[in-house]
mmCIF file of C-alpha atoms and ligand atoms in Angstrom:
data_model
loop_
_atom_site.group_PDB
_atom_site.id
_atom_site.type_symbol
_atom_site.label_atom_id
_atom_site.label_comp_id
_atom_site.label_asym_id
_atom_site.label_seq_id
_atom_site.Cartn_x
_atom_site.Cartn_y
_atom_site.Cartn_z
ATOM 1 C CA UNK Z 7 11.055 -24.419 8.593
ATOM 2 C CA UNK Z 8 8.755 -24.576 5.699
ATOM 3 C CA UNK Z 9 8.037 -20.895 4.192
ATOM 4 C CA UNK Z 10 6.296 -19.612 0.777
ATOM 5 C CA UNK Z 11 8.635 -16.841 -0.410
ATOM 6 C CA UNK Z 12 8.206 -17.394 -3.878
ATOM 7 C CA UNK Z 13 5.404 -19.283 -5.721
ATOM 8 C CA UNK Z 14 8.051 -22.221 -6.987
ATOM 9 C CA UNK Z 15 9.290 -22.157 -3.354
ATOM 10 C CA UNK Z 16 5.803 -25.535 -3.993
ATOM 11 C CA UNK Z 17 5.603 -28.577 -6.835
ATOM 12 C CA UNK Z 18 2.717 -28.538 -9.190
ATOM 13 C CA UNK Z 19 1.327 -31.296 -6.589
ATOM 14 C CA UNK Z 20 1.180 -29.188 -3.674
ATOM 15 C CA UNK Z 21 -0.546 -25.862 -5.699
ATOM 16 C CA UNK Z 22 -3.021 -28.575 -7.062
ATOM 17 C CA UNK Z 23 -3.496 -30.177 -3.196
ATOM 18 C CA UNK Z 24 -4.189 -26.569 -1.955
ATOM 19 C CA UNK Z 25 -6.470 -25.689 -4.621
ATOM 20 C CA UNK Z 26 -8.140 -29.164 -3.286
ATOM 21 C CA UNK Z 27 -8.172 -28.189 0.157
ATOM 22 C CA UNK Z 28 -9.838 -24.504 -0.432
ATOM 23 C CA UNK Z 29 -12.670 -26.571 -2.603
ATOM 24 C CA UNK Z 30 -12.744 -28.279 0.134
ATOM 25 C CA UNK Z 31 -12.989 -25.481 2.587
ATOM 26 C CA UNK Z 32 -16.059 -24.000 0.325
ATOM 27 C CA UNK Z 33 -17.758 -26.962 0.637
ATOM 28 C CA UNK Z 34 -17.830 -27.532 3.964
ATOM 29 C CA UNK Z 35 -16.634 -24.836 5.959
ATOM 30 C CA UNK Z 36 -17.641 -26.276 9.116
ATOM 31 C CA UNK Z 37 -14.889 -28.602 9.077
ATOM 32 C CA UNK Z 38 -12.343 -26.028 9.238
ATOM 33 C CA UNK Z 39 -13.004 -24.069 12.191
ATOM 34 C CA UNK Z 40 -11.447 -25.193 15.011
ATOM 35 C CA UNK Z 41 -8.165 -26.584 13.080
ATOM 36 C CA UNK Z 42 -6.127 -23.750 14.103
ATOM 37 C CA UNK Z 43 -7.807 -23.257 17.780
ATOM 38 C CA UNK Z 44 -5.171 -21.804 20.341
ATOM 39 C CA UNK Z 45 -2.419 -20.414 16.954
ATOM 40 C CA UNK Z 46 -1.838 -17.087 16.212
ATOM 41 C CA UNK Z 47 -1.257 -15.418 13.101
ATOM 42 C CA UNK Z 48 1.172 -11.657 13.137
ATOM 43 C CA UNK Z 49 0.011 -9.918 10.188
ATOM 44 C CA UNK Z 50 3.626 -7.424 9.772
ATOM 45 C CA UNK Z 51 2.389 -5.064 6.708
ATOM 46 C CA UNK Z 52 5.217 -2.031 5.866
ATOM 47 C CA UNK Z 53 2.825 -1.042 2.917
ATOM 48 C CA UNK Z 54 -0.897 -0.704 2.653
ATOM 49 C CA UNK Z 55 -3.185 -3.323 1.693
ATOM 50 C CA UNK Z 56 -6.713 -3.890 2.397
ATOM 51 C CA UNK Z 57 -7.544 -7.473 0.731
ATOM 52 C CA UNK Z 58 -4.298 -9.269 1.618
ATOM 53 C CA UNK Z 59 -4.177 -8.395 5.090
ATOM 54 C CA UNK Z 60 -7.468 -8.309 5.791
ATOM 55 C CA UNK Z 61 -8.216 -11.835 3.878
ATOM 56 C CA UNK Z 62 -5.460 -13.355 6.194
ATOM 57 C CA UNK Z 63 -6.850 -12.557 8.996
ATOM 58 C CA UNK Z 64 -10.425 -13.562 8.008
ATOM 59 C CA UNK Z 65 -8.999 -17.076 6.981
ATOM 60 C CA UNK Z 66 -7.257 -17.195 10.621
ATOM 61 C CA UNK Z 67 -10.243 -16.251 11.846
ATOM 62 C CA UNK Z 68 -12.379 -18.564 10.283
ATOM 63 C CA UNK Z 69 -9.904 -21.588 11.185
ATOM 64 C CA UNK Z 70 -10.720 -20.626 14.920
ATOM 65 C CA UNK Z 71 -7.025 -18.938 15.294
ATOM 66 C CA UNK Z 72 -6.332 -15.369 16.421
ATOM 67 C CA UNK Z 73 -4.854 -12.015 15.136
ATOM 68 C CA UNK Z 74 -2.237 -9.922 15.860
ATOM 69 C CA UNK Z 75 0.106 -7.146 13.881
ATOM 70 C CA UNK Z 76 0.697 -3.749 12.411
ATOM 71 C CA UNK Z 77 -1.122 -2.171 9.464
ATOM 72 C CA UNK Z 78 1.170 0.588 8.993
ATOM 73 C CA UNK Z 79 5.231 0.626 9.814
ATOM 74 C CA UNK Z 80 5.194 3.691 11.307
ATOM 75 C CA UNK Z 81 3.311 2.046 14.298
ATOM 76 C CA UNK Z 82 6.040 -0.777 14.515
ATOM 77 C CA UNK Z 83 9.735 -0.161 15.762
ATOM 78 C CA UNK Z 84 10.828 -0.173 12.590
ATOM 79 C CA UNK Z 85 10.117 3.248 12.134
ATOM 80 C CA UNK Z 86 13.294 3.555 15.190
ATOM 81 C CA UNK Z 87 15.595 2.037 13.008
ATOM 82 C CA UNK Z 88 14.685 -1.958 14.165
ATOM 83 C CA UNK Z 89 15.861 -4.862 11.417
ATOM 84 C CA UNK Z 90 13.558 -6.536 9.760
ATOM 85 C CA UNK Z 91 15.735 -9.624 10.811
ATOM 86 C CA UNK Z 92 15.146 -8.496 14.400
ATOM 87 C CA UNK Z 93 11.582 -7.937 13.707
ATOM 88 C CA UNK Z 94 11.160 -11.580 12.659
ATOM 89 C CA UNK Z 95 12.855 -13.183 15.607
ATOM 90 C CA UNK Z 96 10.592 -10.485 17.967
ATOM 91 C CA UNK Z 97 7.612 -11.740 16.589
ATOM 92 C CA UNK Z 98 8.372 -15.464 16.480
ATOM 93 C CA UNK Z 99 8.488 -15.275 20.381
ATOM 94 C CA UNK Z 100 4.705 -14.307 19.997
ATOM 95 C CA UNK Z 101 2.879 -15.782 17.233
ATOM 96 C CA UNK Z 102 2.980 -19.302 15.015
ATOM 97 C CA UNK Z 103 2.873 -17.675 11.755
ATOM 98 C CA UNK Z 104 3.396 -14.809 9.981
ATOM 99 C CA UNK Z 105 2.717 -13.078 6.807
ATOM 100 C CA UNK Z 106 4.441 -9.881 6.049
ATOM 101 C CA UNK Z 107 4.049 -7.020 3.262
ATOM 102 C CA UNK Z 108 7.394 -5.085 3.205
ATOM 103 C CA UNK Z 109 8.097 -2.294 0.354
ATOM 104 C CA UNK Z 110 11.292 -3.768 -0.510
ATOM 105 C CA UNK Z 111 12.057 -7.057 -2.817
ATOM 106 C CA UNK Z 112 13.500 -10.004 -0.312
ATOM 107 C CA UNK Z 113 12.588 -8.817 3.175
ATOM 108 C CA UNK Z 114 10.037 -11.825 3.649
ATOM 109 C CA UNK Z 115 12.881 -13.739 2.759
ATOM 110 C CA UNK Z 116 15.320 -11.996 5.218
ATOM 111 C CA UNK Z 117 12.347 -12.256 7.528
ATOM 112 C CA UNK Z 118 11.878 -16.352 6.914
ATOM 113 C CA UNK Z 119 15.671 -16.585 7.083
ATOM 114 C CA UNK Z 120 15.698 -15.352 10.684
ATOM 115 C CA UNK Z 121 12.070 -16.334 12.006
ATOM 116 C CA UNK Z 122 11.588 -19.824 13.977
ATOM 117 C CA UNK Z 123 8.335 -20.098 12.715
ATOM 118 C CA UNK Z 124 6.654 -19.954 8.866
ATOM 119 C CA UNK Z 125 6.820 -16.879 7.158
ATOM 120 C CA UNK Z 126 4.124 -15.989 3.794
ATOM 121 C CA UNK Z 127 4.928 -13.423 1.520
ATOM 122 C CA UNK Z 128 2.481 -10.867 1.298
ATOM 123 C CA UNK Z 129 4.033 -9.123 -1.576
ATOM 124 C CA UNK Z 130 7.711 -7.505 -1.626
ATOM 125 C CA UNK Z 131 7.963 -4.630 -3.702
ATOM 126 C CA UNK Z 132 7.602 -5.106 -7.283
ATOM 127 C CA UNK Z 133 8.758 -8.909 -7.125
ATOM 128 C CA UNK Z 134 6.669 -10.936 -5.964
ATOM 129 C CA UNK Z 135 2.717 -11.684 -4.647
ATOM 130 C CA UNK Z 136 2.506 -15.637 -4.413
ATOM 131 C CA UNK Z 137 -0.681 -15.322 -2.207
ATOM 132 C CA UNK Z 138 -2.316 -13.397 -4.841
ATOM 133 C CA UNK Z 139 -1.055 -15.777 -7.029
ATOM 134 C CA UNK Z 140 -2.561 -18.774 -5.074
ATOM 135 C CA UNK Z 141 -5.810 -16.792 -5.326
ATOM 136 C CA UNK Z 142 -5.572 -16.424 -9.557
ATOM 137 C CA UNK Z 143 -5.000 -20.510 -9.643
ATOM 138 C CA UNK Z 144 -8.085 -20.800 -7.632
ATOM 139 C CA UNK Z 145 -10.019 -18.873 -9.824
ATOM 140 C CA UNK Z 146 -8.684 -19.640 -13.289
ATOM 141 C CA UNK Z 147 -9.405 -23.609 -11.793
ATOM 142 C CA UNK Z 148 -13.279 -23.178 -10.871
ATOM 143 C CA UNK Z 149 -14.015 -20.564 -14.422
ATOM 144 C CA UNK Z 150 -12.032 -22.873 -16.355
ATOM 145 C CA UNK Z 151 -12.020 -26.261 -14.882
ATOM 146 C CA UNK Z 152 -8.550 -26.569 -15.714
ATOM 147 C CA UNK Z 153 -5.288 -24.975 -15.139
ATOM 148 C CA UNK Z 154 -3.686 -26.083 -18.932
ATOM 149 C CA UNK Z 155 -4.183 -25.363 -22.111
ATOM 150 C CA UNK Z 156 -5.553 -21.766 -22.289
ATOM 151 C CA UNK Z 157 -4.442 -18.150 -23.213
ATOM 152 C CA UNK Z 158 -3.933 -15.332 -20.857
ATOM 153 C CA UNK Z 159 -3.618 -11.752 -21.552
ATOM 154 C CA UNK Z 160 -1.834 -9.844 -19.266
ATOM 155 C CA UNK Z 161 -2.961 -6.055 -19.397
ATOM 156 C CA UNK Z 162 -1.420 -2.912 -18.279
ATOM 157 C CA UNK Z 163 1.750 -2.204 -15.727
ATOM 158 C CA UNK Z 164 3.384 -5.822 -16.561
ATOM 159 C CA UNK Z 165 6.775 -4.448 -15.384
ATOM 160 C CA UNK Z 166 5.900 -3.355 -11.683
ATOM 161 C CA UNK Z 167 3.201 -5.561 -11.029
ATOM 162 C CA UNK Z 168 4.091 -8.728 -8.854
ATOM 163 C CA UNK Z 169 1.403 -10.191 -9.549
ATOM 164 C CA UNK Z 170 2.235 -10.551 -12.942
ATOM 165 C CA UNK Z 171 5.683 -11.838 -12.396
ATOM 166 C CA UNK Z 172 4.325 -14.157 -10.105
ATOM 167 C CA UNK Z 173 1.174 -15.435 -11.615
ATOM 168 C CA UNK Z 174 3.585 -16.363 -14.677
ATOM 169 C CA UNK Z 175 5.913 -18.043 -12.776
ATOM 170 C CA UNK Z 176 3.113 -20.686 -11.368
ATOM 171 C CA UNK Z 177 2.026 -20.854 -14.867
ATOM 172 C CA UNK Z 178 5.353 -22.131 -16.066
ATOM 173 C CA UNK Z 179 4.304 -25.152 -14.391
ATOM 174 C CA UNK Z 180 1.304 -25.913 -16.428
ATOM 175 C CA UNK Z 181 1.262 -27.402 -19.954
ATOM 176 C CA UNK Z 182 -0.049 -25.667 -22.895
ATOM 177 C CA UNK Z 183 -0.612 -22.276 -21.594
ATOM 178 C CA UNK Z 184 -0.726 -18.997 -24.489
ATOM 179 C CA UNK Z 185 0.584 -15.874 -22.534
ATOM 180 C CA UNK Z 186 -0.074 -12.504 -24.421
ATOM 181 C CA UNK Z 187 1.427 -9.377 -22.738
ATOM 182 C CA UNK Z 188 -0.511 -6.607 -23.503
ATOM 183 C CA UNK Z 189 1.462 -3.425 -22.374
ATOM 184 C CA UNK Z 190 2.895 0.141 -23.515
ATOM 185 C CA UNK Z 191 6.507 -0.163 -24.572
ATOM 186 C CA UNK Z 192 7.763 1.724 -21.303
ATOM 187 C CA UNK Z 193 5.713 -0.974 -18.967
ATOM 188 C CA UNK Z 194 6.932 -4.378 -20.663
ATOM 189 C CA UNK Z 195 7.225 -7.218 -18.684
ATOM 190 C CA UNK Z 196 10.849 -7.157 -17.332
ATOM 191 C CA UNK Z 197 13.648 -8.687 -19.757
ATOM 192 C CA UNK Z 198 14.472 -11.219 -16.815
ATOM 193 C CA UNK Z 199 11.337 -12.576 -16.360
ATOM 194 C CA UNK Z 200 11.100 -13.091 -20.245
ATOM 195 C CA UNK Z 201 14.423 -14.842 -20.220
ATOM 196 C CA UNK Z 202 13.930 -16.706 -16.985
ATOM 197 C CA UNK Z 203 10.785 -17.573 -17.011
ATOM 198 C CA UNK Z 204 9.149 -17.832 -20.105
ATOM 199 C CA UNK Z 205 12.144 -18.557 -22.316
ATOM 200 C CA UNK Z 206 13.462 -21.191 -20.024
ATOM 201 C CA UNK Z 207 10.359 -23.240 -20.119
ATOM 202 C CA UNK Z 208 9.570 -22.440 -23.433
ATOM 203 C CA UNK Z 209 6.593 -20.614 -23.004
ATOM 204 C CA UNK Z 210 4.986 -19.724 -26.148
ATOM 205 C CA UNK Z 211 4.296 -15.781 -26.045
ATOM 206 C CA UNK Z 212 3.604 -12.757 -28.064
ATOM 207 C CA UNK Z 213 3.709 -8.736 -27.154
ATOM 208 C CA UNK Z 214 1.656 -6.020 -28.396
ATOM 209 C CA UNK Z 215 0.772 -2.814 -27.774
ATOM 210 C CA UNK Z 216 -3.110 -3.280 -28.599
ATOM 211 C CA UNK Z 217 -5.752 -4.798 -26.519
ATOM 212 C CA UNK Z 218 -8.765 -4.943 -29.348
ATOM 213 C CA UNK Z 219 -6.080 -7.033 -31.529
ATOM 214 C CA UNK Z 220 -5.519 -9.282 -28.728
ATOM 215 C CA UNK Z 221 -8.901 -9.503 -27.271
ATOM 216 C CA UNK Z 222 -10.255 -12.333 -29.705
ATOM 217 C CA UNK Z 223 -8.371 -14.862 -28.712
ATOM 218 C CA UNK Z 224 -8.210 -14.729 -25.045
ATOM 219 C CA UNK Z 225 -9.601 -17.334 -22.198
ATOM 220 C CA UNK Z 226 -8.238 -15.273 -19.511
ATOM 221 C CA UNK Z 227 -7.724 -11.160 -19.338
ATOM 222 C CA UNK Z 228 -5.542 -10.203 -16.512
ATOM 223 C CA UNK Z 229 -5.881 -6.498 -16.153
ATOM 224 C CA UNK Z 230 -3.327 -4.679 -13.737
ATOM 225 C CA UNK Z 231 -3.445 -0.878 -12.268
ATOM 226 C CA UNK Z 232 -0.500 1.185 -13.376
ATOM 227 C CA UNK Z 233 1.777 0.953 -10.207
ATOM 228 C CA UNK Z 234 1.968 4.715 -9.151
ATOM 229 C CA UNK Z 235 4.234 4.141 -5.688
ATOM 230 C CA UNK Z 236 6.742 2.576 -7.343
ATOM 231 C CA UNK Z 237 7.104 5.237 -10.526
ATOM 232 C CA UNK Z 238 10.328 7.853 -9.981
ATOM 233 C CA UNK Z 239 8.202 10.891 -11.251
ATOM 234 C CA UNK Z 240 5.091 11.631 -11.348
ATOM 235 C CA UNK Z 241 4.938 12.942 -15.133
ATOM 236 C CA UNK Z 242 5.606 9.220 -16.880
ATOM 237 C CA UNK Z 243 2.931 7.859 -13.797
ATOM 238 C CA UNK Z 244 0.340 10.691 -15.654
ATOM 239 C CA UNK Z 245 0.889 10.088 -18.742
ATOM 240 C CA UNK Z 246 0.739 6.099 -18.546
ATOM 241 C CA UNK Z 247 -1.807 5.853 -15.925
ATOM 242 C CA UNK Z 248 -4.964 5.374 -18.521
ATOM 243 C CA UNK Z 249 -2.859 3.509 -21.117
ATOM 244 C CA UNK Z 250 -5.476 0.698 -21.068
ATOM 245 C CA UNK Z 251 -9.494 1.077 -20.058
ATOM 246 C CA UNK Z 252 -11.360 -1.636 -20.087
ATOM 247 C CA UNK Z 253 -14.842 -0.555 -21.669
ATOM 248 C CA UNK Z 254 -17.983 -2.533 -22.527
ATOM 249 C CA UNK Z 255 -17.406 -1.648 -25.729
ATOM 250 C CA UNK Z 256 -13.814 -3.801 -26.051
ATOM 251 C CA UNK Z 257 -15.588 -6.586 -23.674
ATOM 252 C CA UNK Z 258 -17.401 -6.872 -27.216
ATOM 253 C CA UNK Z 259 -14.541 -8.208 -28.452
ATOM 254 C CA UNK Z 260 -13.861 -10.849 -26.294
ATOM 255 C CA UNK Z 261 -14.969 -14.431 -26.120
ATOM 256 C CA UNK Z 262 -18.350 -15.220 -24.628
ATOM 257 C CA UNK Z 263 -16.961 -17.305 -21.682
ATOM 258 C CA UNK Z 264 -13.832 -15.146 -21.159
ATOM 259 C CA UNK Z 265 -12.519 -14.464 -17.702
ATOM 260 C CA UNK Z 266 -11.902 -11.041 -16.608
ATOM 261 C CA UNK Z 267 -9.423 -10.951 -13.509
ATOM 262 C CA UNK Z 268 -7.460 -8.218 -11.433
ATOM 263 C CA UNK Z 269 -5.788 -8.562 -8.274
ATOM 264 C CA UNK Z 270 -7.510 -5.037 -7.415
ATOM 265 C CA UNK Z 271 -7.384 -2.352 -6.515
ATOM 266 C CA UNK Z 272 -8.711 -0.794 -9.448
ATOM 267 C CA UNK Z 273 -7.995 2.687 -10.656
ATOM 268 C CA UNK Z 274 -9.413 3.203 -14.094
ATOM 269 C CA UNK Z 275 -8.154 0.678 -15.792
ATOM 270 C CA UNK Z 276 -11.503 -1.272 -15.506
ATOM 271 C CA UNK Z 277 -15.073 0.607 -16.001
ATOM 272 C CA UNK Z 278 -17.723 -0.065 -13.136
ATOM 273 C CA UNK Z 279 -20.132 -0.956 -16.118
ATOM 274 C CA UNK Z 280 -18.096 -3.962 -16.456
ATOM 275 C CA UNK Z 281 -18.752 -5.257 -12.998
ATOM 276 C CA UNK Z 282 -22.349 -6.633 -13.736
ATOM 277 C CA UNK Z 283 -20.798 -8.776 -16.659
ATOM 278 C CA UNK Z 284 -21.039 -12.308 -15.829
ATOM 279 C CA UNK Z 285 -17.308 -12.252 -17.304
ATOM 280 C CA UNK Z 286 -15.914 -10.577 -14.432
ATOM 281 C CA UNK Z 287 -14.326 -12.373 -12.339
ATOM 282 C CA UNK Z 288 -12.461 -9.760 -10.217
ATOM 283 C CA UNK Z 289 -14.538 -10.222 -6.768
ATOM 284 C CA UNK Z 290 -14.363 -14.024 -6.812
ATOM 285 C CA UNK Z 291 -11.187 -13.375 -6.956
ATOM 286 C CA UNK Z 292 -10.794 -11.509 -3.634
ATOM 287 C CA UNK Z 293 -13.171 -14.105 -2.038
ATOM 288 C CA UNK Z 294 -11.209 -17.046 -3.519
ATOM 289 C CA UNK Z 295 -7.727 -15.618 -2.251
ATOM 290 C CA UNK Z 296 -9.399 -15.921 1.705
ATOM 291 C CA UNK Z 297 -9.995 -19.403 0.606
ATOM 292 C CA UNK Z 298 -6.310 -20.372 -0.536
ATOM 293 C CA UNK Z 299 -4.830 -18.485 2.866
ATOM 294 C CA UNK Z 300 -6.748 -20.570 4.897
ATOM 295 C CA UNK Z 301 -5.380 -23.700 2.865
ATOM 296 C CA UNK Z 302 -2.319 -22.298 3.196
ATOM 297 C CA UNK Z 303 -2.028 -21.944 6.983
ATOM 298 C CA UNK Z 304 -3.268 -25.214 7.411
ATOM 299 C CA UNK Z 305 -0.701 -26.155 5.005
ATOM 300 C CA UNK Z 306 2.535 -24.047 6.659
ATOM 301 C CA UNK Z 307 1.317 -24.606 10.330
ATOM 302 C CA UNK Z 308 0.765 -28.668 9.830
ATOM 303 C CA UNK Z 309 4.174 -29.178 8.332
ATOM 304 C CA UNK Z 310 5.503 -26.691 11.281
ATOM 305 C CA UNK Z 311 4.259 -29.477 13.451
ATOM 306 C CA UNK Z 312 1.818 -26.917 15.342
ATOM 307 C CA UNK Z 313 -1.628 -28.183 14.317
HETATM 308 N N1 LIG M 24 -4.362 -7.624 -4.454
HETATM 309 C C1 LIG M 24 -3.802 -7.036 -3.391
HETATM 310 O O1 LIG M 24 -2.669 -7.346 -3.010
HETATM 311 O O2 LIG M 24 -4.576 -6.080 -2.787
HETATM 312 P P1 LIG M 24 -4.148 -5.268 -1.499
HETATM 313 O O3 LIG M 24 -2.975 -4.392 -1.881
HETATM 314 O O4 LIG M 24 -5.364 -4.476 -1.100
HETATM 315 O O5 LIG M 24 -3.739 -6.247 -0.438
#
């Protein structure tokens, strides 16, 4: 049974199909929404979220399937002690699909080992967010018109934040891609992504502490929030928290046809002034992730042999 754990867990051909099938999708959504008539979706989320769930079940929505699940553990049987194992093989009896958030790294995967049906990873802990990931490729694709030769900036907490680890990961894939990491020394990227990731496919890279020095040269900026739930005290969350503002002032510095993304939510880390900068690409974003679920669905649900 065909699951997406982990961004690699699909080829460079099958990103680039569903990034085909979402243009698709925008282009004629009409065509869509009755492919998943009669299917059900569980949306299982242990941790909050308010674009990933709520984009998945817009996209199942939208493909003329239905919803069910749980916003908040405590309102599941977890909360008396039930597996996430057990949880998987519950919910498989009800739905065709699931995508679960869980606050700890490799549930999905313990979820997708014991499920009978296709299980997405909604983000596990501070490992991995392929969905958001799927929605950055999108994105990056229709500012860019490419998914090669460019440089990103990554901004902020580049140790806690899946998205990071995963958005880097997909990028591996791609030729000819710059990656800066922009990031206070206690919030570097983590040494085995470094080694794993961008040393294995010799990724060319550079780290620095300064976001006006790195500003000039940058296609894409990737700003992150500082990851407060997953810091062990609250005095290193304070005094990191506003390590990196994004200000009109520094957009100044930036190309003219830069990118400005964020998987949200924002914090401070981004001024509201910056919103109304044709750079900003931050709400496509969340609209563009909707699009790549509902590829994706189509995607885990045809090769399931349900649709
Ligand atoms: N980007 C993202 O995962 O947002 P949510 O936590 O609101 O789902």
């Amino acid at each position: 049974m065909r699951s997406l754990i982990d961004i690699l867990d699909f080829s460079t051909e099958e990103l680039d199909q569903l990034i085909e099938v979402a243009k698709d999708i925008i282009a004629d959504p009409d065509k869509y929404a009755e492919k998943c008539k009669r299917k059900k979706l569980a949306t299982l989320f242990f941790e909050p979220s308010t674009r990933t769930r709520l984009s998945f079940e817009a996209a199942m929505l939208e493909l003329g399937g239905s919803v069910i699940g749980f916003s908040d553990a405590n309102s599941s049987s977890s909360s008396k002690g039930e597996s996430v194992a057990d949880t998987a093989k519950v919910v498989s009896c009800y739905a065709d699909i699931i995508a679960m958030r869980h606050p700890k790294e490799g549930a999905p995967l313990v979820a997708a080992m014991n499920a009978s049906i296709p299980v997405i990873n909604a983000g596990d802990g501070g490992h991995n967010h392929p969905t958001q990931t799927l929605a950055d490729l999108l994105t990056i694709s229709r500012r860019l018109g490419r998914l090669d030769n460019f440089t990103i900036g990554f901004c902020g907490d580049l140790k806690f934040g899946r998205t990071v680890h995963s958005l880097i990961n997909a990028l591996s894939r791609y030729e000819g891609i710059h990656v800066v990491l922009i990031s206070p020394d206690e919030l570097k990227l983590p040494s085995y992504v470094k080694k794993d990731v961008l040393e294995k496919n010799h990724m060319s890279y550079e780290q620095t502490e300064s976001l006006e020095e790195a500003m000039p040269k940058l296609d894409i900026l990737y700003m992150t929030r500082v990851q407060k739930e997953r810091f062990f005290n609250e005095e290193d969350y304070l005094r990191l928290k506003d390590s990196y503002i994004l200000t009109p002032d520094k957009m100044e510095l930036g190309k003219s046809d830069m990118a400005v993304l964020h998987p949200l939510p924002r914090v401070n880390e981004i001024s509201v002034a910056i919103d109304a900068d044709p750079r900003a690409a931050y709400f496509e974003q969340v609209a563009n992730g909707k699009f790549m679920r509902m590829a994706l669905i189509l995607k885990l649900l045809s090769e399931a042999g349900k649709i």
